[in-house]
Coordinates of C-alpha atoms in Angstrom, one line a residue:
X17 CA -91.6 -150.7 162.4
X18 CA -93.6 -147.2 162.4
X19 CA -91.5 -144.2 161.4
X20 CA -93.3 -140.9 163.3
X21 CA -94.5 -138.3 160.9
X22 CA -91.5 -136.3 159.9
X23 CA -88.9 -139.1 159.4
X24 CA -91.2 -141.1 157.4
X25 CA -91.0 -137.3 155.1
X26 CA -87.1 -137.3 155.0
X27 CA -87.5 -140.5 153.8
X28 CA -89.6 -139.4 150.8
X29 CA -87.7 -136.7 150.3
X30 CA -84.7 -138.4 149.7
X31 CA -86.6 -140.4 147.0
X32 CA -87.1 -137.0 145.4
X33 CA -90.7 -136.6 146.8
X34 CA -91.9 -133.6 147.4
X35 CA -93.0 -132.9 151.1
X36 CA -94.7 -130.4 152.9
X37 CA -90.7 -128.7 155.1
X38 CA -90.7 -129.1 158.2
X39 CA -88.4 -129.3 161.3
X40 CA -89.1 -131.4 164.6
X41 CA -89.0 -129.5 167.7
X42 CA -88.6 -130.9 171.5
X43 CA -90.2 -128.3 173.5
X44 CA -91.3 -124.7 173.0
X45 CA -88.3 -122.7 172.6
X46 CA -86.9 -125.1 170.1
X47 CA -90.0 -124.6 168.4
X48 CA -89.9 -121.1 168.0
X49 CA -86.3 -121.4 166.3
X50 CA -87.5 -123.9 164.0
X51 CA -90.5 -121.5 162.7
X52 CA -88.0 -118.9 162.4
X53 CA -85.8 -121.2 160.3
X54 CA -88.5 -122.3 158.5
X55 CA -90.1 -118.5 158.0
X56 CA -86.0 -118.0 156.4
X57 CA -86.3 -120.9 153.9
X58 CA -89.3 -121.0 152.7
X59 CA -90.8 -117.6 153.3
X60 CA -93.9 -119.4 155.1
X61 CA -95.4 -116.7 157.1
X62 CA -97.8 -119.6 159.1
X63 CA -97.0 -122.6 161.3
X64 CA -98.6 -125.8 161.5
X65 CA -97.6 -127.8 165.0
X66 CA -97.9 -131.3 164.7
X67 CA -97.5 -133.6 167.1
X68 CA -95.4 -136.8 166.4
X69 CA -96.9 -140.0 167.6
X70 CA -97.3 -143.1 165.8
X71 CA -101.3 -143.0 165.6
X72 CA -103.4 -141.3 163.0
X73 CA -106.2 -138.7 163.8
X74 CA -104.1 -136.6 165.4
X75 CA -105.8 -133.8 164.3
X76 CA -109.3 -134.8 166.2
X77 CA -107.4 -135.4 169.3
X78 CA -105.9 -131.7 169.4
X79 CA -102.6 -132.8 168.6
X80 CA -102.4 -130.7 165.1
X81 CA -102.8 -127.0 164.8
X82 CA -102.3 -123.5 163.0
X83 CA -100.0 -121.0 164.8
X84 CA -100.5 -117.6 163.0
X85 CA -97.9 -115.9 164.8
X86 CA -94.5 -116.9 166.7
X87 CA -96.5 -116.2 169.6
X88 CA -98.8 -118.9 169.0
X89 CA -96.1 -121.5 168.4
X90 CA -94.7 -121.2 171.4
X91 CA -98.5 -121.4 173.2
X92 CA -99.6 -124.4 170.9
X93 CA -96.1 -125.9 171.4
X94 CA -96.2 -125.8 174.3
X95 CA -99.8 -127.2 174.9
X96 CA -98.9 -130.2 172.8
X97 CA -95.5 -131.6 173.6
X98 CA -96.3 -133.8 177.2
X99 CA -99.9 -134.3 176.5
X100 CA -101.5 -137.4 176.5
X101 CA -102.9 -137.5 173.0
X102 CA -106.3 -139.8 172.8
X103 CA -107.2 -140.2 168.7
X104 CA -109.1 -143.1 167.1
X105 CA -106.0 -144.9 167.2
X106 CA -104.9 -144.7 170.4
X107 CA -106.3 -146.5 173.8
X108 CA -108.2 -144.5 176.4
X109 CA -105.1 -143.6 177.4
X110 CA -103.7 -142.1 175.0
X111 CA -100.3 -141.6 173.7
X112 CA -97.8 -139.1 175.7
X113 CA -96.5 -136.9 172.9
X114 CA -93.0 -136.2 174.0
X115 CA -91.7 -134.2 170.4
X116 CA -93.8 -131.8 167.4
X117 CA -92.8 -130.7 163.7
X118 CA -93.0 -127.3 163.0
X119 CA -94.2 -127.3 159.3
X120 CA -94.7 -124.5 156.5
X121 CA -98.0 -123.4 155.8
X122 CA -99.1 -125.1 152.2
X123 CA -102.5 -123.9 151.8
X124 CA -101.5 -120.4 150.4
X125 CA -103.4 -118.6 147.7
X126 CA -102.8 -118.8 144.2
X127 CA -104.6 -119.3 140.4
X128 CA -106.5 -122.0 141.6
X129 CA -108.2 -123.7 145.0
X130 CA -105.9 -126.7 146.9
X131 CA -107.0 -130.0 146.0
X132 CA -106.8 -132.9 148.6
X133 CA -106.2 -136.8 147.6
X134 CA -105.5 -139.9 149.8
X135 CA -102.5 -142.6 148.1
X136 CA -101.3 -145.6 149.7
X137 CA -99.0 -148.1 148.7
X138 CA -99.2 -151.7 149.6
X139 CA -99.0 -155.3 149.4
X140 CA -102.7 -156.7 148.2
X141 CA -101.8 -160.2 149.3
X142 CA -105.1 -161.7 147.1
X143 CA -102.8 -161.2 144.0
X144 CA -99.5 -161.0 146.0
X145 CA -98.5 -157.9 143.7
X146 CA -98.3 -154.6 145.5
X147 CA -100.6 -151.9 144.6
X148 CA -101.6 -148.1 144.8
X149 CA -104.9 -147.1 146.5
X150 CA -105.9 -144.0 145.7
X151 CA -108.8 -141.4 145.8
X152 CA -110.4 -137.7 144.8
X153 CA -111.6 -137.6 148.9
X154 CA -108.5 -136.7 150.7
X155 CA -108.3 -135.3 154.3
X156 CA -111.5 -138.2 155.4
X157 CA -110.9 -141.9 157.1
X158 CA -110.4 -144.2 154.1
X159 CA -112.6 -146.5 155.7
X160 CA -115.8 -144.1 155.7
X161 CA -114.7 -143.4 151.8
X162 CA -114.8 -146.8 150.9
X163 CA -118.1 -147.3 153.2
X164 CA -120.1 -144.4 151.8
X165 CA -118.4 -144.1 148.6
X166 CA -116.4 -147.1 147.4
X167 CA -116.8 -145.5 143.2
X168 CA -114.1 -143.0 144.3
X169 CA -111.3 -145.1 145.8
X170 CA -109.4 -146.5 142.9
X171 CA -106.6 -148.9 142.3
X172 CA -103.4 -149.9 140.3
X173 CA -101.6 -153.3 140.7
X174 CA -97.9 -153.5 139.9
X175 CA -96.6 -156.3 138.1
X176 CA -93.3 -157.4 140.5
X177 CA -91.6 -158.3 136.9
X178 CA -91.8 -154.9 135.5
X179 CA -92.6 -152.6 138.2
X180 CA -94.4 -149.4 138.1
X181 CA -95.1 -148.3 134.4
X182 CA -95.2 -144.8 132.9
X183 CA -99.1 -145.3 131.6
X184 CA -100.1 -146.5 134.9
X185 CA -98.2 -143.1 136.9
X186 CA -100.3 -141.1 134.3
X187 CA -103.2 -143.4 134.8
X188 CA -103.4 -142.3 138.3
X189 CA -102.7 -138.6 137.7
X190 CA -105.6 -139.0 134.8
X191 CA -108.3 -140.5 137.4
X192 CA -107.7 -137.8 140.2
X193 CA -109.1 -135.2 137.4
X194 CA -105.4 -133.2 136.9
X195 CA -104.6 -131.4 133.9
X196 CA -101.4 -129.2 132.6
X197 CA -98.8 -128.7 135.2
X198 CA -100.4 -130.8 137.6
X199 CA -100.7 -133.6 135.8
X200 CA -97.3 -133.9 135.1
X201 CA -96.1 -133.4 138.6
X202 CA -98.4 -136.1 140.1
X203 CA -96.9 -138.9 137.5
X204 CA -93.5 -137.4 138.6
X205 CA -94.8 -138.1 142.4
X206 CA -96.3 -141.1 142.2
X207 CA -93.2 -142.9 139.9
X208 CA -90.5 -141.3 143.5
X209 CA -93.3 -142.3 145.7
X210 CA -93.8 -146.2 144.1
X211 CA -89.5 -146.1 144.2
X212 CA -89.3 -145.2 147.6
X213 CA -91.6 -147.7 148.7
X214 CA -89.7 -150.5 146.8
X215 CA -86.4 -149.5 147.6
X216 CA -86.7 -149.1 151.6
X217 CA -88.4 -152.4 151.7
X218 CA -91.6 -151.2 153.0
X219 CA -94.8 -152.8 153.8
X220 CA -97.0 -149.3 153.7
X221 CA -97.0 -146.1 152.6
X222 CA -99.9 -143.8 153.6
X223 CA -100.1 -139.9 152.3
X224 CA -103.5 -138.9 153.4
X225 CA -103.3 -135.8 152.1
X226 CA -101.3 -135.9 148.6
X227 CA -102.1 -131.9 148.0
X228 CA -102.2 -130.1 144.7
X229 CA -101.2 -126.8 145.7
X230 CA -102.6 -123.3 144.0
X231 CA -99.8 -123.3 142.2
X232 CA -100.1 -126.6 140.9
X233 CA -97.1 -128.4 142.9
X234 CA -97.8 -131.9 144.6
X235 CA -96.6 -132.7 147.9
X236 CA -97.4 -135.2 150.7
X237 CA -98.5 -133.3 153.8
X238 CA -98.7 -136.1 156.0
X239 CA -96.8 -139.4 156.0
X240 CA -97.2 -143.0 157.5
X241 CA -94.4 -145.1 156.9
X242 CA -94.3 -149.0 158.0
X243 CA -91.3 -150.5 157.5
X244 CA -90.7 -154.3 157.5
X245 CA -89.1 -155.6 160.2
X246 CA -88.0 -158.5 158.4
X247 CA -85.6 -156.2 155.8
X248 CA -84.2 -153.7 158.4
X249 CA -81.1 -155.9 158.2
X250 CA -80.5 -154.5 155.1
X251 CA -81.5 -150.6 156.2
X252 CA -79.3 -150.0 159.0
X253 CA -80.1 -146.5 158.9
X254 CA -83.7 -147.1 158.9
X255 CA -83.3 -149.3 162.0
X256 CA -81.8 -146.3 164.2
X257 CA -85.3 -144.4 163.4
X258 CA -87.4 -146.7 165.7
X259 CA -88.9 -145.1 168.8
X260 CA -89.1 -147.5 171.4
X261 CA -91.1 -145.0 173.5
X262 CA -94.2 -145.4 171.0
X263 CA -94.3 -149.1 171.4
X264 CA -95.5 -151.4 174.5
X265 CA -92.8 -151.5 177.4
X266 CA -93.5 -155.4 177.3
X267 CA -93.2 -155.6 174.1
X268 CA -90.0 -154.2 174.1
X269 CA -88.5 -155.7 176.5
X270 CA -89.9 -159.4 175.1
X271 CA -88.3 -158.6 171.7
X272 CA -85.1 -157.5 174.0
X273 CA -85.3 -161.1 174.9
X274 CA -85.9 -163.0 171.3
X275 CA -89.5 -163.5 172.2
X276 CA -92.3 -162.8 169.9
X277 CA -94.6 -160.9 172.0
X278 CA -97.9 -159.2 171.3
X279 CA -99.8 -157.4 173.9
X280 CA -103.7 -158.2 173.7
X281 CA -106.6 -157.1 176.0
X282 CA -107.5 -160.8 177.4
X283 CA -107.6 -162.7 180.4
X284 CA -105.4 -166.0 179.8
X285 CA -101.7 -165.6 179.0
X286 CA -100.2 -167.7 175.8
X287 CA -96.8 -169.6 175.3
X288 CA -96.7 -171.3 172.5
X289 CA -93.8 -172.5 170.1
X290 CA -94.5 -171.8 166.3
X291 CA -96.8 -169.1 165.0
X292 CA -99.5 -171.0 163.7
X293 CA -100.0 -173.2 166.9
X294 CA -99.9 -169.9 169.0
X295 CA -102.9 -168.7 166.7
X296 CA -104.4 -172.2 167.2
X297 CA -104.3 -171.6 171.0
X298 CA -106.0 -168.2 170.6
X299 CA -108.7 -170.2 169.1
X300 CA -108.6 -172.6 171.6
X301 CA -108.6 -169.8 174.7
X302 CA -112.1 -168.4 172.8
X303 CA -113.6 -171.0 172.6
X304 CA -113.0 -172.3 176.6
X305 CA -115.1 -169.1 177.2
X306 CA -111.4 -166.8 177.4
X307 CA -110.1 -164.2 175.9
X308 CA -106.1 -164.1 174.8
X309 CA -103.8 -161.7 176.8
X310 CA -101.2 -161.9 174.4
X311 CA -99.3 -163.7 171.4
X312 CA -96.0 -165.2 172.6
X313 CA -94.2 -167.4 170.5
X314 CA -90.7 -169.0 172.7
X315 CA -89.8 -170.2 169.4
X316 CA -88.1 -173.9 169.3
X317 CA -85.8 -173.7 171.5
X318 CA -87.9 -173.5 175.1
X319 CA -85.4 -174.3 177.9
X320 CA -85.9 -173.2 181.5
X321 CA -84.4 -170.1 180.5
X322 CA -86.4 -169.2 177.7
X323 CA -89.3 -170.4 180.0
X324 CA -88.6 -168.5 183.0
X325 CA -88.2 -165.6 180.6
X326 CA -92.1 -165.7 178.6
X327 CA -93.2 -166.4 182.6
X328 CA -92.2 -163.0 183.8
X329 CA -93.5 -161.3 180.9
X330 CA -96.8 -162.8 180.5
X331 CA -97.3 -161.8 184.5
X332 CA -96.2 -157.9 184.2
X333 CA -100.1 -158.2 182.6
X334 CA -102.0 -157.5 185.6
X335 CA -105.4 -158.6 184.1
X336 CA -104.0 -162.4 183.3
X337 CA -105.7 -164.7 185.3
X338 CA -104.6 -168.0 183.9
X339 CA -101.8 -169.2 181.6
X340 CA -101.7 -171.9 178.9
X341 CA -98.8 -173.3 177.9
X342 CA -99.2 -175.6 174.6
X343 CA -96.0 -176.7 173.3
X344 CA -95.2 -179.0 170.0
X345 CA -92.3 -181.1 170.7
X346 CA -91.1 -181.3 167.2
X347 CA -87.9 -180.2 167.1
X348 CA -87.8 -179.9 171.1
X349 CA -88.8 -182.7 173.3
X350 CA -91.4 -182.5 175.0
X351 CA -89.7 -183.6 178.8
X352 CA -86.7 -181.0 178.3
X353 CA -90.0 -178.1 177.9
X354 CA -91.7 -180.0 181.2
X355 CA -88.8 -179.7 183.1
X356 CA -88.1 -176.2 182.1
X357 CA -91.5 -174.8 183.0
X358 CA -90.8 -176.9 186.6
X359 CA -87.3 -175.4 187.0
X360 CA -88.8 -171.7 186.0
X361 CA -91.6 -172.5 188.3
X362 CA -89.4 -173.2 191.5
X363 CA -86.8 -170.3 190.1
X364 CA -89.9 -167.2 190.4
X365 CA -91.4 -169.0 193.5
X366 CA -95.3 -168.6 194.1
X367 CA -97.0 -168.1 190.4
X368 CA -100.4 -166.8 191.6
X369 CA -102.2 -168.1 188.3
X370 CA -103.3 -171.0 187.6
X371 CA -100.7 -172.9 184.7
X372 CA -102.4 -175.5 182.8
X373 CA -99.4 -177.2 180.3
X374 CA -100.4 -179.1 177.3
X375 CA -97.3 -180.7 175.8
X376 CA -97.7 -183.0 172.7
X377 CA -95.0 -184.6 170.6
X378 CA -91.5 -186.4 171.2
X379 CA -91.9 -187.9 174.7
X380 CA -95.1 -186.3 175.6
X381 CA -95.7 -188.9 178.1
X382 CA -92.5 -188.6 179.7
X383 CA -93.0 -185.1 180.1
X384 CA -96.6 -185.8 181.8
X385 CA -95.4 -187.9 184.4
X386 CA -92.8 -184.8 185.3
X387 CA -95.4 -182.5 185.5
X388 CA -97.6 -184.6 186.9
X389 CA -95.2 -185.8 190.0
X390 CA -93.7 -182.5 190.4
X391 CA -95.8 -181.4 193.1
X392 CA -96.3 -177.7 191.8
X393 CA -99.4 -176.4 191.2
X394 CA -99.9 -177.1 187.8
X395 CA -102.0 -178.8 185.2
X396 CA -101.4 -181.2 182.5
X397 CA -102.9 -181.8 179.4
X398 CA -102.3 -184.0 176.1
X399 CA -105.1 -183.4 174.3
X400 CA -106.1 -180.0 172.6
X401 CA -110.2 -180.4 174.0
X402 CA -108.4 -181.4 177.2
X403 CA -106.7 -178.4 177.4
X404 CA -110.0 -175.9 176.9
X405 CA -111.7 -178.4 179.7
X406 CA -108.9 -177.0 182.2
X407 CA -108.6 -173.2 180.7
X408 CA -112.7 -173.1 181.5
X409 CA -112.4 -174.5 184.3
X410 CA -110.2 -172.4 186.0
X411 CA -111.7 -169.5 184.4
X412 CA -115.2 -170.2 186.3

């Protein structure tokens, strides 16, 4: 689960990270209060208006700029909450930016020139240890860093039996080229940073840019914070952070349902049951001459209910223009799943797709002769080749 800029700081904050203040705003008005508040609290006599969507680039897209004046939050405000906000990261589309944070000014002038760094934290799953990526070229894509210059992007692994170290906080402090003051407040930032990470069951943390201040402080100006799904049991709190209007609508409304749903750009709709078949089918759809339109996995249980349910939401995809159902009868048999897909066939009426069904397992051949004699408009397959035959087939 993303968090959007400025909970993901709140977060770090609490961790006793330092963060660049700011306060979220919901239109123009209530943006001008919050640089008034923040002008009172931390004498900031600049803005910076950010707009909270979960994609990075913002600033390419438009959606991050410097108001000099109260005046110019309320324009730039203004400008930027209801836009649709096209970066890197985002489709064509673009995202629809519905809130900003009004932030202090950090770049101030002082005994020495701002430094920028980038510093990650996450789960190298070669090693299965979790680690701390970072680099002397903040502000810049870490992907073009570690293209054009991979000598600057540096790591540290963290054993899971001891955790993060003292040498290895001043390690990273000692590679970014900080002395004095600074030094010392970067080992204090990493050791909350690695902390907060650990203890909010996180699968990434991305501060692109750390900041050494002119005055030698360290703050994060920026924050992406992941969060794993599989732990927000324990982070109730966390939980209510999640923004349903930054995700998929069918996406949403699958996981609404127990289904494990992920929208993709293809042309032939997937419902599988198990993870590693439905990534099998994928496979499968590719190499018919398809492309896959989603990831759906109905899970074990796949009764006409469950059935009817994955139907409609593979169809709200308007570019679909076949569907391949390829189920493992395992711990379900194989007939119950035929008859399901029958009974959620005659339940929606006319399906304007071709359904090819490939059922293998615990009375597969029962579960044939069902779809076979049901006299709807759909085909059967046993065999995995069998299955591609049909999806090209249709597909030409």
């Amino acid at each position: 689960m993303n968090l959007h800029e400025y909970q993901g700081k709140e977060l770090l904050s609490s961790f006793g990270v330092r963060i660049q203040r700011g306060i979220v705003a919901q239109n123009a008005d209530e943006a001008v209060t919050a640089a008034k508040q923040l002008t009172e609290e931390t004498g900031t006599g600049w803005h910076v208006i950010k707009a909270q969507v979960h994609a990075g680039g913002r600033g390419k897209g438009g959606g991050v700029k410097l108001a000099k004046s109260l005046d110019d939050v309320k324009t730039l405000a203004g400008q930027i909450i209801g836009m649709d906000l096209v970066t890197p990261q985002t489709s064509a589309e673009g995202k629809r930016v519905h809130q900003v944070l009004v932030a202090e000014d950090v770049y101030y002038p002082g005994d020495s020139e701002p430094e920028e760094y980038y510093m990650s934290v996450l789960l190298n799953r070669s090693t299965g240890r979790n680690m701390i990526m970072y680099s002397t070229e903040g502000g810049m894509d870490i992907e073009q860093v570690a293209e054009e210059t991979p000598h600057l992007i540096f790591t540290e692994e963290i054993d899971p039996a001891t955790g993060l170290l003292p040498f290895q906080a001043r390690k990273v402090a000692f590679d970014l080229g900080l002395s004095g003051a600074a030094f010392k407040e970067m080992t204090r930032f990493v050791t909350s940073l690695y902390k907060a990470y650990v203890e909010s069951d996180s699968s990434l943390f991305e501060i692109n840019p750390v900041l050494k201040t002119s005055d030698d402080k360290i703050m994060a100006v920026d924050a992406k914070v992941t969060l794993d799904n599989n732990a927000l049991f324990r982070h109730k709190d966390l939980a209510e952070l999640r923004d349903v209007r930054e995700e998929s609508p069918i996406e949403v409304e699958a996981g609404e349902l127990g289904l494990n749903y992920v929208d993709l750009d293809g042309n032939v709709g997937c419902m599988v049951n198990g993870a590693g078949l439905a990534m099998a089918t994928m496979d499968l759809i590719k190499q018919a001459g398809g492309e896959p339109a989603n990831f759906l996995d109905v899970g074990g249980t796949a009764d006409a209910a469950r059935v009817e349910a994955a139907f409609k939401i593979i169809l709200k995809d308007p570019n679909v223009k076949a569907i391949l159902i390829n189920i493992f009868g395992g711990i379900v048999r194989c007939d119950r799943v035929a008859q399901g897909v029958i009974d959620a066939y005659k339940n929606m009426g006319n399906i304007n797709v071709p359904i090819i069904v490939r059922l293998q397992g615990t009375n597969a051949d029962v579960a044939k002769d069902l779809i076979d004699n049901s006299g709807l408009d759909v085909l059967s397959a046993t065999e995995f080749q069998e299955a591609a035959d049909k999806v090209q087939e249709v597909l030409s």
